Amino acid sequence: MKQDLIVILDLGSTQNTVLARDIRALGVYSEIHPHDITVEELQALPNVKGIILNGGENRIVDGQAVEVRPEIYELGYPMISVDYPQSGCEVRLEALPEREALEKFLFRDCKAEANWNMKNFIEDQVELIRQQVGDRKVLLALSGGVDSSVVAAMLIRAIGEQLTCVHVNHGLMRKNESESVVKVFRDELHANLIYVDAVERFLGKLAGVADPEQKRKIIGGEFIRVFEEEARKLDGIDFLGQGTIYPDIIESGTKTAKMVKSHHNVGGLPEDLEFELVEPLKQLFKDEVRACGVELGLPHDMVYRQPFPGPGLGVRCLGAITRDRLEAVRESDAILREEFARAGLDKKVWQYFTVVPDFKSVGMKNNARVFEYMVIIRAINTVDAMTASVEKVDWEVLERITNRILAEVETVNRVCYDMSPKPPSTIEFE
Ligand code: XMP
């Protein structure tokens, strides 16, 4: 193994990720694990150089203070306790360690080396995946989003042909998105890729359904069914690859932190799919996942794409989805992305997309009255997607986009710009 590891045990701190990132900023790889990790689990982690017990606000659960297993103290690792009165460890700090104290602990007490970088991380993960999987087979749902793409590239490097990727085209992808998944993974990385054209199936199930939550449920549920059907056609699969990343785990709730929202890749899978999980990115933050993708040789566009919701364009084709409006969303989104890239806004704006509502307005085309749809442009900036502000897009850029949409997208005669921050609006419309 290339990297030294500092283990942070979560004893109810809200600062675990800050601490993990502080340690990584000093060049040492760190992972966050639950307080009740067993001796065997801890000893199975490679190259552990030291342990930080990270207590805090949420340490009391159901009237009881969260504790590590007493045997952990017997293992002889250098330990410090942060914001955590009592305990058998050597050094005690009252608050999040200052940089100097942290450096002393890492480099003097633990004798860790600053050898955390993406190249080493990938080499270590490749070895760990090979150890876990052996000569058996892994299945992966490859949506083409950043996380699943990076995990696919990592698994291809580690186990090549033992990986089977399934890409489900639900008809709600952006323009050329499925084609690009096939091109990159099948043609360039030579992945074993099953492409499932489920467009008619999804649009059929969604026909006439106008309620946003109902639409989301249908898309999520159908996706799992299609994936299961493909999985059952394959023989001898023992593992499921997943692009789980650390924020997914945090947001879905740890033993000491409350749930924010449940993520489909943490606990949302059917129980009768009896696979062991392979999740090589689960200790990474989003920026690190992107860096990992670049190091694995994925195209820049694939790795630096903006967030895209699981239900895809389905939540941007408002109300009951119809094919003409879905095409209008897809085409206007492609124009918006092209023009934002041309104006350099793709590197500045956090998320930008178009939506098409399910009502028409009156207009004039070729001297005749038309009654057609409208496109709404949304462009927002945010740090964590919990609040968002509207990008003040240059008027000329907006004019160019508007003119192109009106000229190139059939069935559209009006373009609007959404001025609403979050809150009270959400980023997506549905
Ligand atoms: P809202 O609309 O809640 O969106 O302000 C916040 C962020 O989350 C994205 N989003 C999703 N991402 N699956 C996802 O992976 C989803 O179902 C989903 N719904 C919304 C949204 O694009 C925005 O970045």
CSV table of C-alpha atoms and ligand atoms in Angstrom, one decimal:
chain,number,residue,atom,x,y,z
A,1,MET,CA,0.0,0.0,0.0
A,2,LYS,CA,1.2,3.4,-0.9
A,3,GLN,CA,-0.6,5.6,1.6
A,4,ASP,CA,-0.5,6.1,5.3
A,5,LEU,CA,-3.8,6.3,7.0
A,6,ILE,CA,-5.2,8.3,9.9
A,7,VAL,CA,-8.5,7.0,11.2
A,8,ILE,CA,-11.0,9.5,12.6
A,9,LEU,CA,-13.6,7.8,14.8
A,10,ASP,CA,-16.9,9.6,14.8
A,11,LEU,CA,-18.0,10.2,18.4
A,12,GLY,CA,-20.7,12.6,17.5
A,13,SER,CA,-18.8,15.6,16.1
A,14,THR,CA,-20.2,17.7,13.4
A,15,GLN,CA,-16.6,18.5,12.3
A,16,ASN,CA,-15.5,15.1,11.1
A,17,THR,CA,-15.3,16.2,7.4
A,18,VAL,CA,-13.5,19.4,8.3
A,19,LEU,CA,-11.0,17.4,10.3
A,20,ALA,CA,-10.6,14.8,7.5
A,21,ARG,CA,-10.0,17.6,5.0
A,22,ASP,CA,-7.5,19.3,7.3
A,23,ILE,CA,-5.5,16.1,7.6
A,24,ARG,CA,-5.6,15.5,3.8
A,25,ALA,CA,-4.6,19.1,3.3
A,26,LEU,CA,-1.4,18.2,5.2
A,27,GLY,CA,-0.8,15.4,2.7
A,28,VAL,CA,-1.9,12.5,4.8
A,29,TYR,CA,-4.9,10.3,3.8
A,30,SER,CA,-7.6,10.1,6.5
A,31,GLU,CA,-10.9,8.2,6.7
A,32,ILE,CA,-13.9,8.7,8.9
A,33,HIS,CA,-15.3,5.5,10.6
A,34,PRO,CA,-18.1,4.9,13.0
A,35,HIS,CA,-17.3,4.9,16.7
A,36,ASP,CA,-18.2,1.3,17.2
A,37,ILE,CA,-15.7,-0.1,14.6
A,38,THR,CA,-14.5,-3.5,15.8
A,39,VAL,CA,-10.8,-4.4,16.3
A,40,GLU,CA,-11.0,-6.7,13.3
A,41,GLU,CA,-12.4,-4.0,11.1
A,42,LEU,CA,-9.8,-1.5,12.2
A,43,GLN,CA,-7.0,-4.0,11.7
A,44,ALA,CA,-8.3,-4.7,8.2
A,45,LEU,CA,-7.7,-1.1,7.2
A,46,PRO,CA,-4.3,-0.7,5.5
A,47,ASN,CA,-1.4,1.3,6.9
A,48,VAL,CA,-3.2,2.8,9.9
A,49,LYS,CA,-0.7,5.2,11.6
A,50,GLY,CA,-2.9,6.7,14.2
A,51,ILE,CA,-6.5,7.3,15.5
A,52,ILE,CA,-8.3,10.5,16.3
A,53,LEU,CA,-11.4,10.2,18.6
A,54,ASN,CA,-13.6,13.0,17.4
A,55,GLY,CA,-16.3,13.8,19.9
A,56,GLY,CA,-18.7,16.7,19.9
A,57,GLU,CA,-22.3,18.0,20.0
A,58,ASN,CA,-24.0,14.7,19.1
A,59,ARG,CA,-22.1,12.5,21.4
A,60,ILE,CA,-25.1,11.8,23.6
A,61,VAL,CA,-27.5,9.5,21.9
A,62,ASP,CA,-30.6,8.3,23.7
A,63,GLY,CA,-29.1,9.7,27.0
A,64,GLN,CA,-26.0,7.6,26.6
A,65,ALA,CA,-22.5,8.9,25.7
A,66,VAL,CA,-21.2,7.3,22.5
A,67,GLU,CA,-18.0,5.3,23.2
A,68,VAL,CA,-15.4,3.4,21.3
A,69,ARG,CA,-14.9,-0.3,22.1
A,70,PRO,CA,-12.4,-0.5,25.0
A,71,GLU,CA,-10.2,-3.0,23.1
A,72,ILE,CA,-9.4,-0.3,20.6
A,73,TYR,CA,-7.2,1.4,23.3
A,74,GLU,CA,-5.2,-1.8,23.7
A,75,LEU,CA,-4.0,-1.9,20.1
A,76,GLY,CA,-1.1,0.5,20.6
A,77,TYR,CA,-1.9,3.0,17.9
A,78,PRO,CA,-1.0,6.6,18.7
A,79,MET,CA,-4.3,8.3,19.6
A,80,ILE,CA,-5.6,11.7,20.4
A,81,SER,CA,-9.0,12.7,21.6
A,82,VAL,CA,-10.6,15.9,20.3
A,83,ASP,CA,-13.2,17.7,22.3
A,84,TYR,CA,-13.7,14.6,24.4
A,85,PRO,CA,-13.2,14.5,28.2
A,86,GLN,CA,-12.0,11.2,29.8
A,87,SER,CA,-10.2,8.3,28.1
A,88,GLY,CA,-7.1,6.2,27.8
A,89,CYS,CA,-5.3,8.1,25.2
A,90,GLU,CA,-2.1,9.9,25.4
A,91,VAL,CA,-2.8,13.4,24.3
A,92,ARG,CA,-5.9,15.3,24.9
A,93,LEU,CA,-7.1,18.4,23.0
A,94,GLU,CA,-10.1,20.5,24.0
A,95,ALA,CA,-11.2,21.6,20.5
A,96,LEU,CA,-10.5,20.8,16.9
A,97,PRO,CA,-6.7,20.6,16.7
A,98,GLU,CA,-4.9,23.6,15.5
A,99,ARG,CA,-2.7,23.0,12.5
A,100,GLU,CA,0.5,22.8,14.6
A,101,ALA,CA,-0.9,20.3,17.1
A,102,LEU,CA,-2.3,18.3,14.2
A,103,GLU,CA,1.1,18.3,12.4
A,104,LYS,CA,2.8,17.2,15.6
A,105,PHE,CA,0.4,14.4,16.0
A,106,LEU,CA,0.6,13.2,12.4
A,107,PHE,CA,4.3,13.5,11.7
A,108,ARG,CA,5.9,13.1,15.2
A,109,ASP,CA,3.6,10.8,17.1
A,110,CYS,CA,2.2,8.8,14.2
A,111,LYS,CA,5.3,9.1,12.0
A,112,ALA,CA,2.9,9.4,9.0
A,113,GLU,CA,4.3,10.4,5.7
A,114,ALA,CA,2.7,13.0,3.5
A,115,ASN,CA,2.0,10.5,0.7
A,116,TRP,CA,-1.7,11.2,-0.1
A,117,ASN,CA,-2.2,12.0,-3.7
A,118,MET,CA,-4.6,10.7,-6.4
A,119,LYS,CA,-2.0,8.5,-8.0
A,120,ASN,CA,-1.3,6.7,-4.8
A,121,PHE,CA,-5.0,6.6,-3.9
A,122,ILE,CA,-5.8,4.9,-7.1
A,123,GLU,CA,-3.0,2.4,-6.8
A,124,ASP,CA,-4.2,1.5,-3.3
A,125,GLN,CA,-7.8,1.3,-4.3
A,126,VAL,CA,-6.9,-0.9,-7.3
A,127,GLU,CA,-5.1,-3.3,-5.0
A,128,LEU,CA,-7.9,-3.3,-2.4
A,129,ILE,CA,-10.5,-3.9,-5.2
A,130,ARG,CA,-8.5,-6.9,-6.5
A,131,GLN,CA,-8.2,-8.3,-3.0
A,132,GLN,CA,-11.9,-7.9,-2.4
A,133,VAL,CA,-13.1,-9.2,-5.8
A,134,GLY,CA,-10.5,-11.9,-6.6
A,135,ASP,CA,-11.6,-13.6,-9.8
A,136,ARG,CA,-15.3,-12.9,-9.3
A,137,LYS,CA,-17.6,-10.5,-11.2
A,138,VAL,CA,-18.9,-7.0,-10.5
A,139,LEU,CA,-22.0,-5.3,-11.8
A,140,LEU,CA,-22.3,-1.5,-12.0
A,141,ALA,CA,-25.2,0.8,-13.0
A,142,LEU,CA,-23.4,3.4,-15.1
A,143,SER,CA,-25.6,6.5,-15.4
A,144,GLY,CA,-22.8,8.6,-16.9
A,145,GLY,CA,-22.8,11.1,-14.0
A,146,VAL,CA,-19.5,12.0,-12.4
A,147,ASP,CA,-19.6,9.4,-9.5
A,148,SER,CA,-20.6,6.4,-11.5
A,149,SER,CA,-18.3,7.2,-14.3
A,150,VAL,CA,-15.3,7.6,-12.0
A,151,VAL,CA,-16.1,4.3,-10.2
A,152,ALA,CA,-16.4,2.6,-13.6
A,153,ALA,CA,-13.0,3.8,-14.7
A,154,MET,CA,-11.5,2.7,-11.4
A,155,LEU,CA,-13.1,-0.8,-11.6
A,156,ILE,CA,-12.0,-1.1,-15.3
A,157,ARG,CA,-8.4,-0.4,-14.2
A,158,ALA,CA,-8.6,-2.8,-11.3
A,159,ILE,CA,-10.5,-5.8,-12.8
A,160,GLY,CA,-11.2,-5.1,-16.5
A,161,GLU,CA,-13.4,-7.7,-18.0
A,162,GLN,CA,-14.7,-8.9,-14.6
A,163,LEU,CA,-16.8,-5.7,-14.6
A,164,THR,CA,-20.1,-5.5,-16.4
A,165,CYS,CA,-21.6,-2.0,-16.7
A,166,VAL,CA,-25.3,-1.4,-17.4
A,167,HIS,CA,-26.3,1.9,-18.8
A,168,VAL,CA,-30.1,2.4,-18.8
A,169,ASN,CA,-31.3,5.1,-21.2
A,170,HIS,CA,-34.6,6.2,-19.7
A,171,GLY,CA,-35.2,8.8,-22.4
A,172,LEU,CA,-34.6,11.6,-19.9
A,173,MET,CA,-30.9,12.1,-20.6
A,174,ARG,CA,-29.5,15.3,-22.0
A,175,LYS,CA,-28.6,15.5,-25.7
A,176,ASN,CA,-26.0,13.0,-26.8
A,177,GLU,CA,-25.4,11.9,-23.1
A,178,SER,CA,-26.1,8.1,-23.6
A,179,GLU,CA,-24.0,8.2,-26.9
A,180,SER,CA,-21.1,9.7,-25.0
A,181,VAL,CA,-21.3,7.0,-22.3
A,182,VAL,CA,-21.2,4.3,-24.9
A,183,LYS,CA,-18.3,6.0,-26.8
A,184,VAL,CA,-16.1,6.6,-23.7
A,185,PHE,CA,-16.7,3.3,-21.9
A,186,ARG,CA,-17.3,0.8,-24.7
A,187,ASP,CA,-15.2,2.3,-27.5
A,188,GLU,CA,-12.3,3.9,-25.6
A,189,LEU,CA,-12.1,2.1,-22.3
A,190,HIS,CA,-13.2,-1.2,-23.7
A,191,ALA,CA,-15.7,-1.8,-20.9
A,192,ASN,CA,-18.1,-4.7,-20.9
A,193,LEU,CA,-21.1,-2.4,-21.4
A,194,ILE,CA,-24.8,-3.4,-21.7
A,195,TYR,CA,-26.8,-0.5,-23.2
A,196,VAL,CA,-30.5,-0.8,-22.4
A,197,ASP,CA,-32.8,1.3,-24.5
A,198,ALA,CA,-35.7,1.7,-22.0
A,199,VAL,CA,-37.0,5.0,-23.5
A,200,GLU,CA,-40.4,3.7,-24.6
A,201,ARG,CA,-40.9,1.8,-21.3
A,202,PHE,CA,-40.2,4.9,-19.2
A,203,LEU,CA,-42.2,7.3,-21.3
A,204,GLY,CA,-45.1,4.8,-21.3
A,205,LYS,CA,-45.1,4.6,-17.5
A,206,LEU,CA,-45.0,8.3,-17.2
A,207,ALA,CA,-47.7,9.1,-19.8
A,208,GLY,CA,-50.3,11.3,-18.2
A,209,VAL,CA,-48.6,11.5,-14.8
A,210,ALA,CA,-48.5,15.2,-13.8
A,211,ASP,CA,-47.7,15.0,-10.0
A,212,PRO,CA,-43.9,15.7,-9.4
A,213,GLU,CA,-43.5,13.2,-6.6
A,214,GLN,CA,-45.3,10.5,-8.5
A,215,LYS,CA,-43.1,11.1,-11.5
A,216,ARG,CA,-40.0,10.9,-9.4
A,217,LYS,CA,-41.3,7.6,-7.8
A,218,ILE,CA,-42.0,6.1,-11.2
A,219,ILE,CA,-38.6,7.0,-12.6
A,220,GLY,CA,-36.7,5.7,-9.5
A,221,GLY,CA,-38.8,2.5,-9.2
A,222,GLU,CA,-38.6,1.7,-12.9
A,223,PHE,CA,-34.9,2.2,-12.9
A,224,ILE,CA,-34.4,-0.3,-10.2
A,225,ARG,CA,-36.7,-2.8,-12.0
A,226,VAL,CA,-34.8,-2.5,-15.3
A,227,PHE,CA,-31.5,-2.8,-13.6
A,228,GLU,CA,-32.7,-5.9,-11.7
A,229,GLU,CA,-34.0,-7.5,-14.9
A,230,GLU,CA,-30.6,-7.0,-16.5
A,231,ALA,CA,-28.8,-8.3,-13.4
A,232,ARG,CA,-30.9,-11.5,-13.4
A,233,LYS,CA,-29.9,-12.2,-17.0
A,234,LEU,CA,-26.3,-12.4,-16.0
A,235,ASP,CA,-24.6,-15.3,-14.4
A,236,GLY,CA,-22.2,-15.4,-11.5
A,237,ILE,CA,-22.3,-11.8,-10.4
A,238,ASP,CA,-21.2,-11.5,-6.7
A,239,PHE,CA,-20.6,-7.8,-6.3
A,240,LEU,CA,-22.4,-4.5,-7.0
A,241,GLY,CA,-20.1,-1.5,-7.8
A,242,GLN,CA,-21.5,1.8,-6.5
A,243,GLY,CA,-20.4,5.4,-6.9
A,244,THR,CA,-21.2,6.2,-3.3
A,245,ILE,CA,-19.2,9.2,-2.1
A,246,TYR,CA,-18.7,10.6,1.4
A,247,PRO,CA,-21.4,13.3,1.3
A,248,ASP,CA,-24.0,10.6,0.4
A,249,ILE,CA,-23.1,8.7,3.5
A,250,ILE,CA,-23.3,11.9,5.7
A,251,GLU,CA,-26.6,13.1,4.2
A,252,SER,CA,-28.2,9.7,4.6
A,253,GLY,CA,-27.4,9.9,8.3
A,254,THR,CA,-24.6,8.3,10.3
A,255,LYS,CA,-25.0,6.7,13.7
A,256,THR,CA,-24.6,10.1,15.3
A,257,ALA,CA,-25.7,12.5,12.6
A,258,LYS,CA,-29.3,13.1,11.5
A,259,MET,CA,-30.5,12.2,8.0
A,260,VAL,CA,-30.8,15.1,5.5
A,261,LYS,CA,-32.1,13.1,2.6
A,262,SER,CA,-31.8,9.5,1.6
A,263,HIS,CA,-29.6,8.8,-1.3
A,264,HIS,CA,-30.5,6.1,-3.7
A,265,ASN,CA,-27.1,4.5,-3.5
A,266,VAL,CA,-27.1,4.2,0.3
A,267,GLY,CA,-29.7,1.7,1.4
A,268,GLY,CA,-32.2,2.3,-1.4
A,269,LEU,CA,-31.6,-1.0,-3.1
A,270,PRO,CA,-34.0,-3.9,-3.0
A,271,GLU,CA,-33.1,-6.3,-0.2
A,272,ASP,CA,-33.4,-9.4,-2.4
A,273,LEU,CA,-30.4,-8.2,-4.6
A,274,GLU,CA,-27.9,-10.2,-2.7
A,275,PHE,CA,-24.6,-8.6,-3.7
A,276,GLU,CA,-21.7,-7.5,-1.7
A,277,LEU,CA,-20.8,-3.8,-2.4
A,278,VAL,CA,-17.7,-2.4,-3.9
A,279,GLU,CA,-17.5,1.3,-3.1
A,280,PRO,CA,-14.0,2.6,-3.8
A,281,LEU,CA,-15.0,6.3,-3.6
A,282,LYS,CA,-16.9,6.2,-0.4
A,283,GLN,CA,-14.3,8.2,1.5
A,284,LEU,CA,-13.9,10.9,-1.1
A,285,PHE,CA,-15.4,14.4,-1.4
A,286,LYS,CA,-16.7,15.6,-4.7
A,287,ASP,CA,-13.7,17.6,-5.7
A,288,GLU,CA,-11.5,14.6,-5.0
A,289,VAL,CA,-13.7,12.4,-7.0
A,290,ARG,CA,-13.3,14.7,-10.0
A,291,ALA,CA,-9.5,14.7,-9.5
A,292,CYS,CA,-9.6,11.0,-9.4
A,293,GLY,CA,-11.5,10.9,-12.7
A,294,VAL,CA,-9.0,13.1,-14.3
A,295,GLU,CA,-6.1,10.9,-13.1
A,296,LEU,CA,-7.9,7.9,-14.4
A,297,GLY,CA,-8.0,9.5,-17.9
A,298,LEU,CA,-11.7,10.4,-18.2
A,299,PRO,CA,-12.6,13.3,-20.5
A,300,HIS,CA,-12.7,16.7,-18.8
A,301,ASP,CA,-16.4,17.3,-19.7
A,302,MET,CA,-17.5,14.0,-18.1
A,303,VAL,CA,-15.7,14.8,-14.9
A,304,TYR,CA,-16.5,18.5,-14.5
A,305,ARG,CA,-20.1,18.3,-15.6
A,306,GLN,CA,-22.7,20.2,-13.5
A,307,PRO,CA,-25.0,18.2,-11.1
A,308,PHE,CA,-27.8,16.5,-12.9
A,309,PRO,CA,-30.8,15.1,-11.0
A,310,GLY,CA,-31.4,11.3,-11.1
A,311,PRO,CA,-34.9,11.8,-12.7
A,312,GLY,CA,-33.1,13.8,-15.4
A,313,LEU,CA,-35.0,16.0,-17.8
A,314,GLY,CA,-38.2,14.4,-16.4
A,315,VAL,CA,-38.3,17.0,-13.7
A,316,ARG,CA,-37.7,19.8,-16.2
A,317,CYS,CA,-40.4,18.8,-18.6
A,318,LEU,CA,-43.1,20.1,-16.2
A,319,GLY,CA,-46.3,18.3,-15.5
A,320,ALA,CA,-47.3,15.3,-17.6
A,321,ILE,CA,-44.3,14.6,-19.9
A,322,THR,CA,-45.0,14.8,-23.6
A,323,ARG,CA,-42.5,13.9,-26.4
A,324,ASP,CA,-42.6,17.4,-28.0
A,325,ARG,CA,-42.0,19.2,-24.8
A,326,LEU,CA,-39.3,16.7,-23.8
A,327,GLU,CA,-37.5,17.4,-27.0
A,328,ALA,CA,-37.9,21.1,-26.5
A,329,VAL,CA,-36.2,20.8,-23.0
A,330,ARG,CA,-33.4,18.7,-24.5
A,331,GLU,CA,-32.7,21.0,-27.4
A,332,SER,CA,-32.9,24.2,-25.4
A,333,ASP,CA,-30.7,22.7,-22.7
A,334,ALA,CA,-28.1,21.8,-25.4
A,335,ILE,CA,-28.2,25.4,-26.8
A,336,LEU,CA,-27.9,26.9,-23.3
A,337,ARG,CA,-24.9,24.7,-22.5
A,338,GLU,CA,-23.2,25.5,-25.8
A,339,GLU,CA,-23.6,29.2,-25.4
A,340,PHE,CA,-22.6,29.2,-21.7
A,341,ALA,CA,-19.4,27.4,-22.7
A,342,ARG,CA,-18.8,29.9,-25.5
A,343,ALA,CA,-19.2,32.8,-23.0
A,344,GLY,CA,-17.0,31.0,-20.4
A,345,LEU,CA,-19.9,30.8,-18.0
A,346,ASP,CA,-19.7,27.0,-17.8
A,347,LYS,CA,-16.6,27.4,-15.5
A,348,LYS,CA,-18.3,30.1,-13.4
A,349,VAL,CA,-21.9,29.1,-12.9
A,350,TRP,CA,-22.7,26.2,-10.6
A,351,GLN,CA,-25.8,24.9,-12.3
A,352,TYR,CA,-27.8,26.0,-15.4
A,353,PHE,CA,-30.6,24.4,-17.3
A,354,THR,CA,-33.9,25.0,-19.1
A,355,VAL,CA,-37.4,23.9,-18.2
A,356,VAL,CA,-40.6,23.8,-20.3
A,357,PRO,CA,-43.9,24.3,-18.5
A,358,ASP,CA,-47.0,22.5,-19.7
A,359,PHE,CA,-49.0,25.5,-21.0
A,360,LYS,CA,-48.8,27.5,-24.1
A,361,SER,CA,-48.9,31.2,-25.0
A,362,VAL,CA,-49.8,33.2,-28.0
A,363,GLY,CA,-47.2,34.4,-30.5
A,364,MET,CA,-46.5,35.3,-34.1
A,365,LYS,CA,-44.3,33.3,-36.6
A,366,ASN,CA,-44.2,34.0,-40.3
A,367,ASN,CA,-47.0,36.6,-40.0
A,368,ALA,CA,-49.3,34.0,-38.5
A,369,ARG,CA,-50.7,33.5,-35.0
A,370,VAL,CA,-49.1,30.6,-33.1
A,371,PHE,CA,-49.9,29.0,-29.8
A,372,GLU,CA,-46.8,27.4,-28.5
A,373,TYR,CA,-44.7,26.5,-25.4
A,374,MET,CA,-42.1,28.6,-23.5
A,375,VAL,CA,-38.6,27.8,-22.3
A,376,ILE,CA,-37.5,29.1,-18.9
A,377,ILE,CA,-33.8,29.5,-18.3
A,378,ARG,CA,-32.4,29.0,-14.8
A,379,ALA,CA,-28.8,29.7,-13.8
A,380,ILE,CA,-27.8,29.6,-10.2
A,381,ASN,CA,-24.8,29.6,-7.9
A,382,THR,CA,-24.5,27.8,-4.6
A,383,VAL,CA,-22.0,26.2,-2.3
A,384,ASP,CA,-24.0,23.3,-1.0
A,385,ALA,CA,-27.3,23.4,-3.0
A,386,MET,CA,-29.2,24.3,0.3
A,387,THR,CA,-29.5,27.9,-0.7
A,388,ALA,CA,-28.8,29.4,-4.1
A,389,SER,CA,-28.6,32.8,-5.8
A,390,VAL,CA,-29.3,33.7,-9.4
A,391,GLU,CA,-26.5,34.3,-11.8
A,392,LYS,CA,-26.7,37.8,-13.3
A,393,VAL,CA,-26.1,36.7,-16.9
A,394,ASP,CA,-24.9,39.3,-19.3
A,395,TRP,CA,-27.8,40.6,-21.4
A,396,GLU,CA,-26.1,39.9,-24.7
A,397,VAL,CA,-25.5,36.3,-23.8
A,398,LEU,CA,-29.2,35.9,-22.9
A,399,GLU,CA,-30.3,37.6,-26.1
A,400,ARG,CA,-28.1,35.2,-28.1
A,401,ILE,CA,-29.5,32.1,-26.3
A,402,THR,CA,-33.0,33.4,-26.7
A,403,ASN,CA,-32.6,34.0,-30.4
A,404,ARG,CA,-31.1,30.5,-30.9
A,405,ILE,CA,-33.9,28.8,-29.0
A,406,LEU,CA,-36.6,30.7,-30.8
A,407,ALA,CA,-35.0,29.9,-34.2
A,408,GLU,CA,-33.9,26.3,-33.5
A,409,VAL,CA,-36.5,24.7,-31.2
A,410,GLU,CA,-39.8,23.9,-32.8
A,411,THR,CA,-42.9,24.4,-30.7
A,412,VAL,CA,-41.4,27.3,-28.7
A,413,ASN,CA,-42.3,31.0,-29.1
A,414,ARG,CA,-41.2,32.5,-25.8
A,415,VAL,CA,-38.1,32.5,-23.5
A,416,CYS,CA,-38.1,33.7,-19.9
A,417,TYR,CA,-35.3,34.0,-17.3
A,418,ASP,CA,-36.0,32.7,-13.8
A,419,MET,CA,-35.0,35.4,-11.2
A,420,SER,CA,-35.9,33.4,-8.1
A,421,PRO,CA,-33.3,32.6,-5.4
A,422,LYS,CA,-33.5,29.5,-3.2
A,423,PRO,CA,-35.4,29.9,-0.8
A,424,PRO,CA,-38.2,30.3,-1.5
A,425,SER,CA,-37.8,28.5,-4.8
A,426,THR,CA,-35.9,25.2,-5.1
A,427,ILE,CA,-33.3,24.9,-7.8
A,428,GLU,CA,-35.3,22.4,-9.8
A,429,PHE,CA,-39.0,23.1,-10.5
A,430,GLU,CA,-40.3,19.7,-9.5
B,1,XMP,P1,-33.4,21.4,-5.3
B,1,XMP,O1,-34.4,21.4,-6.4
B,1,XMP,O2,-33.9,20.6,-4.1
B,1,XMP,O3,-32.1,20.8,-5.8
B,1,XMP,O4,-33.1,22.8,-4.8
B,1,XMP,C1,-30.9,20.8,-5.1
B,1,XMP,C2,-29.8,20.1,-6.0
B,1,XMP,O5,-30.1,18.7,-6.0
B,1,XMP,C3,-30.3,18.3,-7.4
B,1,XMP,N1,-31.3,17.3,-7.4
B,1,XMP,C4,-31.1,16.0,-7.5
B,1,XMP,N2,-30.0,15.2,-7.5
B,1,XMP,N3,-31.2,13.2,-7.6
B,1,XMP,C5,-30.1,13.9,-7.6
B,1,XMP,O6,-29.0,13.2,-7.7
B,1,XMP,C6,-32.4,13.9,-7.5
B,1,XMP,O7,-33.5,13.3,-7.5
B,1,XMP,C7,-32.4,15.3,-7.4
B,1,XMP,N4,-33.3,16.3,-7.4
B,1,XMP,C8,-32.7,17.5,-7.3
B,1,XMP,C9,-30.6,19.5,-8.1
B,1,XMP,O8,-30.3,19.4,-9.5
B,1,XMP,C10,-29.8,20.6,-7.4
B,1,XMP,O9,-28.5,20.6,-7.9
